[in-house]
Short mmCIF file of C-alpha atoms in Angstrom, two decimals:
data_model
loop_
_atom_site.label_atom_id
_atom_site.label_comp_id
_atom_site.label_asym_id
_atom_site.label_seq_id
_atom_site.Cartn_x
_atom_site.Cartn_y
_atom_site.Cartn_z
CA MET A 383 28.33 -42.89 35.52
CA SER A 384 25.38 -41.16 36.77
CA ASP A 385 21.85 -41.85 35.42
CA ALA A 386 22.04 -38.50 33.51
CA LEU A 387 25.50 -39.37 31.90
CA ASN A 388 23.98 -42.78 30.99
CA PHE A 389 21.09 -41.02 29.44
CA HIS A 390 23.24 -38.75 27.57
CA GLN A 391 25.41 -41.66 26.09
CA ARG A 392 22.49 -43.72 25.12
CA ASN A 393 21.02 -40.79 23.16
CA GLY A 394 24.02 -40.15 21.21
CA LYS A 395 25.50 -41.60 18.03
CA TYR A 396 28.86 -41.78 16.22
CA ILE A 397 29.82 -40.09 13.20
CA ASN A 398 33.16 -41.21 11.39
CA VAL A 399 35.14 -38.21 10.31
CA GLY A 400 38.47 -39.31 8.59
CA GLY A 401 38.49 -42.73 10.27
CA THR A 402 37.77 -41.21 13.89
CA ASN A 403 34.46 -41.90 15.37
CA ILE A 404 33.21 -38.76 16.88
CA PHE A 405 30.39 -39.00 19.57
CA THR A 406 27.54 -36.83 18.76
CA ILE A 407 24.32 -35.82 20.36
CA ASP A 408 21.79 -35.03 17.39
CA GLN A 409 18.37 -33.95 18.46
CA GLY A 410 15.50 -32.22 16.91
CA GLU A 411 14.69 -31.10 13.31
CA GLY A 412 15.36 -28.03 11.11
CA GLU A 413 18.28 -25.76 10.69
CA VAL A 414 21.42 -27.03 12.57
CA ILE A 415 22.68 -25.37 15.75
CA LEU A 416 26.27 -26.74 16.28
CA LEU A 417 27.46 -26.54 20.10
CA LEU A 418 31.15 -26.85 20.37
CA HIS A 419 32.88 -27.33 23.86
CA GLY A 420 36.16 -26.02 24.81
CA PHE A 421 38.66 -26.95 27.68
CA PHE A 422 37.26 -28.80 30.54
CA GLY A 423 34.06 -29.45 28.69
CA THR A 424 32.27 -31.99 26.36
CA SER A 425 28.87 -32.34 24.81
CA TYR A 426 27.65 -33.03 28.13
CA SER A 427 28.16 -29.64 29.15
CA PHE A 428 25.41 -28.53 26.93
CA ARG A 429 22.92 -31.01 28.40
CA LYS A 430 20.81 -28.25 29.79
CA ILE A 431 20.20 -26.19 26.91
CA ILE A 432 19.97 -29.02 24.10
CA PRO A 433 16.43 -29.96 25.00
CA ILE A 434 15.39 -26.26 24.90
CA LEU A 435 16.84 -25.49 21.55
CA SER A 436 15.89 -28.78 19.98
CA LYS A 437 12.23 -27.86 20.20
CA GLU A 438 12.49 -25.81 17.11
CA TYR A 439 15.89 -26.60 15.58
CA ARG A 440 18.33 -29.67 14.89
CA VAL A 441 20.89 -29.47 17.70
CA VAL A 442 24.06 -31.09 17.31
CA ALA A 443 26.91 -31.45 19.94
CA PRO A 444 30.14 -33.45 19.38
CA ASP A 445 32.74 -34.59 21.81
CA LEU A 446 36.08 -33.30 20.38
CA PRO A 447 38.28 -36.29 19.53
CA GLY A 448 39.76 -37.98 22.46
CA LEU A 449 37.50 -36.54 24.98
CA GLY A 450 34.12 -37.81 26.36
CA PHE A 451 33.01 -40.69 24.29
CA SER A 452 34.88 -39.98 21.10
CA GLU A 453 38.01 -41.85 19.71
CA GLN A 454 41.41 -40.43 19.79
CA ILE A 455 43.27 -39.21 16.71
CA LYS A 456 46.65 -40.08 15.64
CA GLU A 457 47.65 -36.60 14.75
CA VAL A 458 48.92 -33.73 17.07
CA TYR A 459 46.19 -32.18 18.98
CA SER A 460 46.64 -28.64 17.60
CA HIS A 461 43.61 -26.42 17.06
CA ARG A 462 44.42 -26.22 13.27
CA VAL A 463 43.95 -30.15 13.20
CA LEU A 464 40.88 -29.81 15.21
CA ALA A 465 39.52 -26.97 13.09
CA ASP A 466 39.90 -29.18 10.04
CA ILE A 467 37.98 -32.14 11.82
CA ILE A 468 35.24 -29.79 12.80
CA TYR A 469 34.84 -28.53 9.03
CA LYS A 470 34.76 -32.22 7.99
CA PHE A 471 32.24 -33.10 10.57
CA ILE A 472 30.03 -30.13 9.39
CA GLU A 473 30.32 -31.58 5.86
CA LYS A 474 29.06 -34.83 7.28
CA ILE A 475 25.93 -33.64 9.04
CA THR A 476 24.42 -31.09 6.50
CA ASP A 477 24.95 -29.34 3.29
CA GLU A 478 23.40 -26.18 4.53
CA LYS A 479 24.86 -23.23 6.59
CA ILE A 480 24.93 -23.83 10.36
CA HIS A 481 24.30 -21.64 13.44
CA LEU A 482 27.50 -22.21 15.49
CA VAL A 483 27.84 -21.86 19.30
CA VAL A 484 31.30 -22.10 20.84
CA HIS A 485 32.56 -22.07 24.41
CA ASP A 486 36.05 -21.38 25.55
CA TYR A 487 38.67 -23.05 23.32
CA GLY A 488 35.91 -24.05 20.87
CA GLY A 489 36.24 -20.50 19.90
CA PRO A 490 39.79 -20.39 18.64
CA ILE A 491 39.14 -23.89 17.00
CA SER A 492 35.89 -22.36 15.13
CA PHE A 493 37.63 -18.94 14.17
CA LEU A 494 40.26 -20.97 12.29
CA MET A 495 37.72 -23.23 10.69
CA MET A 496 36.02 -20.06 9.58
CA ASN A 497 39.19 -18.64 8.03
CA SER A 498 38.93 -21.24 5.33
CA HIS A 499 35.26 -21.91 5.33
CA PRO A 500 33.25 -18.64 6.27
CA GLU A 501 30.43 -19.68 4.00
CA LYS A 502 29.54 -22.65 6.32
CA VAL A 503 28.34 -20.33 9.16
CA LYS A 504 25.01 -18.39 9.34
CA THR A 505 25.14 -17.07 12.97
CA LEU A 506 28.01 -17.16 15.58
CA THR A 507 27.42 -17.16 19.43
CA VAL A 508 30.62 -16.86 21.43
CA ILE A 509 30.38 -18.10 24.97
CA SER A 510 33.05 -17.16 27.47
CA SER A 511 35.74 -17.62 24.68
CA PHE A 512 39.13 -16.05 23.96
CA LEU A 513 41.01 -14.73 20.75
CA ASN A 514 44.01 -12.87 21.49
CA LEU A 515 46.11 -15.89 22.25
CA THR A 516 49.60 -14.21 21.87
CA LYS A 517 48.56 -12.30 24.98
CA PHE A 518 45.83 -14.29 26.63
CA ARG A 519 46.77 -15.32 30.33
CA PHE A 520 45.71 -18.79 30.48
CA TYR A 521 43.67 -19.54 33.62
CA PHE A 522 44.19 -22.09 36.34
CA PRO A 523 44.89 -24.92 35.91
CA LEU A 524 45.30 -24.38 32.09
CA ASN A 525 48.39 -22.57 33.01
CA ILE A 526 49.99 -25.52 34.52
CA LEU A 527 48.59 -28.08 32.07
CA ASN A 528 49.94 -26.30 28.99
CA LYS A 529 53.74 -26.65 30.06
CA ARG A 530 55.11 -29.97 29.04
CA PHE A 531 56.65 -31.44 31.97
CA ILE A 532 54.91 -29.98 34.98
CA GLY A 533 51.53 -30.18 33.00
CA ASN A 534 52.00 -33.87 32.46
CA LEU A 535 52.57 -34.40 36.17
CA PHE A 536 49.67 -32.03 37.21
CA GLY A 537 47.34 -34.02 34.68
CA LYS A 538 47.98 -37.05 36.72
CA LEU A 539 46.40 -35.35 39.72
CA LEU A 540 43.16 -34.69 38.05
CA SER A 541 40.49 -36.56 39.94
CA THR A 542 36.73 -36.20 40.86
CA LYS A 543 37.62 -34.02 44.05
CA VAL A 544 40.26 -31.93 42.20
CA LEU A 545 37.88 -31.18 39.10
CA ARG A 546 34.92 -30.45 41.72
CA PHE A 547 37.20 -27.83 43.33
CA ILE A 548 38.30 -26.24 40.13
CA PHE A 549 34.75 -26.05 38.81
CA ASN A 550 33.19 -24.73 41.78
CA SER A 551 36.03 -22.11 42.56
CA GLN A 552 36.65 -21.13 38.78
CA PHE A 553 33.97 -22.19 36.39
CA ILE A 554 30.67 -22.39 38.20
CA SER A 555 28.86 -19.73 40.48
CA GLN A 556 28.11 -20.40 44.20
CA GLY A 557 24.56 -20.64 43.38
CA SER A 558 24.74 -23.88 41.28
CA PRO A 559 27.92 -25.74 42.47
CA PHE A 560 28.67 -29.08 41.13
CA ASP A 561 27.69 -32.08 43.45
CA GLU A 562 29.93 -35.25 43.69
CA SER A 563 27.67 -36.93 40.92
CA THR A 564 28.24 -34.26 38.25
CA SER A 565 31.98 -33.91 39.10
CA ASP A 566 32.18 -37.74 38.83
CA ASP A 567 30.79 -37.39 35.30
CA TYR A 568 33.04 -34.72 34.37
CA ALA A 569 35.93 -36.68 35.71
CA PHE A 570 34.84 -39.69 33.60
CA LEU A 571 34.61 -37.89 30.33
CA LEU A 572 37.76 -35.79 30.77
CA VAL A 573 40.30 -38.20 32.62
CA HIS A 574 38.93 -41.81 32.29
CA GLY A 575 41.56 -43.92 30.55
CA ASN A 576 43.28 -42.34 27.52
CA ASN A 577 41.14 -39.23 27.80
CA ARG A 578 43.56 -37.91 30.56
CA SER A 579 46.58 -37.83 28.31
CA ASN A 580 44.48 -36.52 25.36
CA PHE A 581 43.23 -33.75 27.41
CA VAL A 582 46.67 -32.70 28.54
CA LYS A 583 47.98 -32.97 24.82
CA MET A 584 45.18 -30.57 23.80
CA CYS A 585 46.07 -28.20 26.54
CA GLN A 586 49.84 -28.22 25.28
CA CYS A 587 49.27 -27.81 21.56
CA VAL A 588 47.48 -24.32 21.46
CA ASP A 589 49.08 -22.39 18.64
CA ARG A 590 49.78 -18.97 20.01
CA THR A 591 51.85 -17.68 17.00
CA ILE A 592 51.25 -14.64 15.24
CA HIS A 593 50.16 -16.51 12.25
CA ALA A 594 47.60 -18.38 14.06
CA GLN A 595 46.30 -15.09 15.58
CA ARG A 596 46.14 -13.62 12.07
CA ASP A 597 44.13 -16.53 10.77
CA MET A 598 41.68 -16.71 13.69
CA GLU A 599 41.02 -12.87 13.37
CA LEU A 600 40.41 -13.21 9.53
CA GLY A 601 38.03 -16.02 10.14
CA LEU A 602 35.98 -13.81 12.27
CA LYS A 603 36.13 -11.01 9.65
CA LYS A 604 35.17 -13.29 6.78
CA MET A 605 32.02 -14.42 8.47
CA ILE A 606 28.94 -12.79 7.25
CA GLY A 607 25.95 -13.09 9.34
CA GLY A 608 24.59 -12.82 12.94
CA ARG A 609 26.91 -12.77 15.73
CA GLN A 610 26.95 -12.22 19.52
CA ILE A 611 29.09 -12.61 22.56
CA LEU A 612 27.88 -14.17 26.01
CA VAL A 613 29.89 -13.54 29.17
CA GLY A 614 29.29 -14.37 32.71
CA LYS A 615 28.97 -11.40 35.03
CA GLN A 616 31.16 -13.24 37.50
CA ASN A 617 33.59 -14.48 35.03
CA LYS A 618 37.12 -13.84 36.27
CA ILE A 619 38.71 -15.81 33.49
CA ILE A 620 37.91 -13.74 30.40
CA SER A 621 39.07 -10.14 31.14
CA PRO A 622 37.24 -6.95 30.03
CA MET A 623 40.10 -6.24 27.73
CA GLU A 624 39.80 -9.71 26.02
CA VAL A 625 36.04 -9.17 25.64
CA GLU A 626 36.80 -5.72 24.02
CA TYR A 627 39.24 -7.39 21.62
CA ILE A 628 36.75 -9.93 20.44
CA LYS A 629 33.97 -7.22 20.24
CA GLN A 630 36.11 -5.22 17.84
CA THR A 631 37.15 -7.98 15.85
CA MET A 632 33.56 -9.25 15.43
CA ARG A 633 32.61 -5.73 14.78
CA LEU A 634 30.11 -5.57 17.71
CA SER A 635 29.20 -2.74 19.90
CA ILE A 636 28.12 -4.73 23.01
CA ALA A 637 28.58 -8.07 24.63
CA ASN A 638 25.74 -9.76 26.61
CA TYR A 639 26.49 -10.28 30.27
CA LEU A 640 24.47 -13.30 31.86
CA SER A 641 24.39 -14.51 35.55
CA GLY A 642 27.10 -16.86 36.24
CA LYS A 643 30.97 -17.40 35.60
CA HIS A 644 32.61 -19.41 32.74
CA PHE A 645 30.37 -22.29 32.19
CA LEU A 646 27.22 -20.33 31.44
CA MET A 647 25.61 -23.44 29.92
CA GLU A 648 25.74 -24.99 33.56
CA ASP A 649 25.08 -21.68 35.52
CA SER A 650 22.42 -19.89 33.40
CA ALA A 651 21.07 -22.61 30.95
CA GLU A 652 17.68 -20.98 30.29
CA GLU A 653 19.09 -17.49 29.76
CA CYS A 654 21.95 -18.78 27.62
CA ALA A 655 19.48 -20.83 25.45
CA SER A 656 17.22 -17.85 25.19
CA LYS A 657 19.96 -15.52 23.82
CA ILE A 658 21.13 -18.42 21.30
CA GLU A 659 17.42 -18.99 20.22
CA MET A 660 16.71 -15.11 19.61
CA LEU A 661 19.81 -14.79 17.29
CA VAL A 662 19.16 -17.98 15.49
CA ASN A 663 15.60 -16.96 15.03
CA LYS A 664 16.45 -13.64 13.60
CA PHE A 665 18.40 -15.30 10.78
CA SER A 666 16.33 -18.61 10.25
CA SER A 667 14.58 -19.01 7.07
CA LYS A 668 12.10 -21.39 8.74
CA ASP A 669 9.28 -18.83 8.78
CA LYS A 670 10.49 -16.92 5.81
#
């Protein structure tokens, strides 16, 4: 592990949710901003924006079960199960409404959670996420990992070098490519020990049924509060049609396009944090 990842681990803590210890970064004071990662990410993916947001707010960023430093669960890694875990996690950290920031697969997980508990969310920031799972074309290498047999085989090939290639070609702009140290950190968090099989299981347990689609859309429509979409200008993963679909469901007229590709928290940390902070400030009660 690099010094940066060691620092990240030392500054975290564990929150027990239903018998599973969830590794969590919890910094700052005030209203809660919850940062939820998606595929190929962990709480470490938000390390650049946490110090910015935690100056004015309490910033909480968990690792999903079985990834990063969190314990694995015995249940199937479906996003319905993960949605329930996130709700219970929120119940553990605060009794108040939260400001929710979701990236990639963190979106579908949260949308399902909001269908049952829309009252928990005050604002929602959607970063490079997707909603129309019945038609969404999974990106490389998720389109391989989500297949049972070949996905298991491909999962065994994931290494520092492979992940570095994936990130620098797919997820990160040429202006801020991953070096070997950062790639090592991501490899440790995603594929070290049992994390490898947990990650592959998560990729293979996405609920793409019409029932899940309906519940996710209802979750977004039930949510009352501030909302915004952030997308990378160079993002080839989230199509304009997908952005438009999310916009319509969230009842938004625009999406905010930032410099970068899929992982805006890595590419454009300051700009990303600024957009989040602007929305949170608007709906925060701290100065009211």
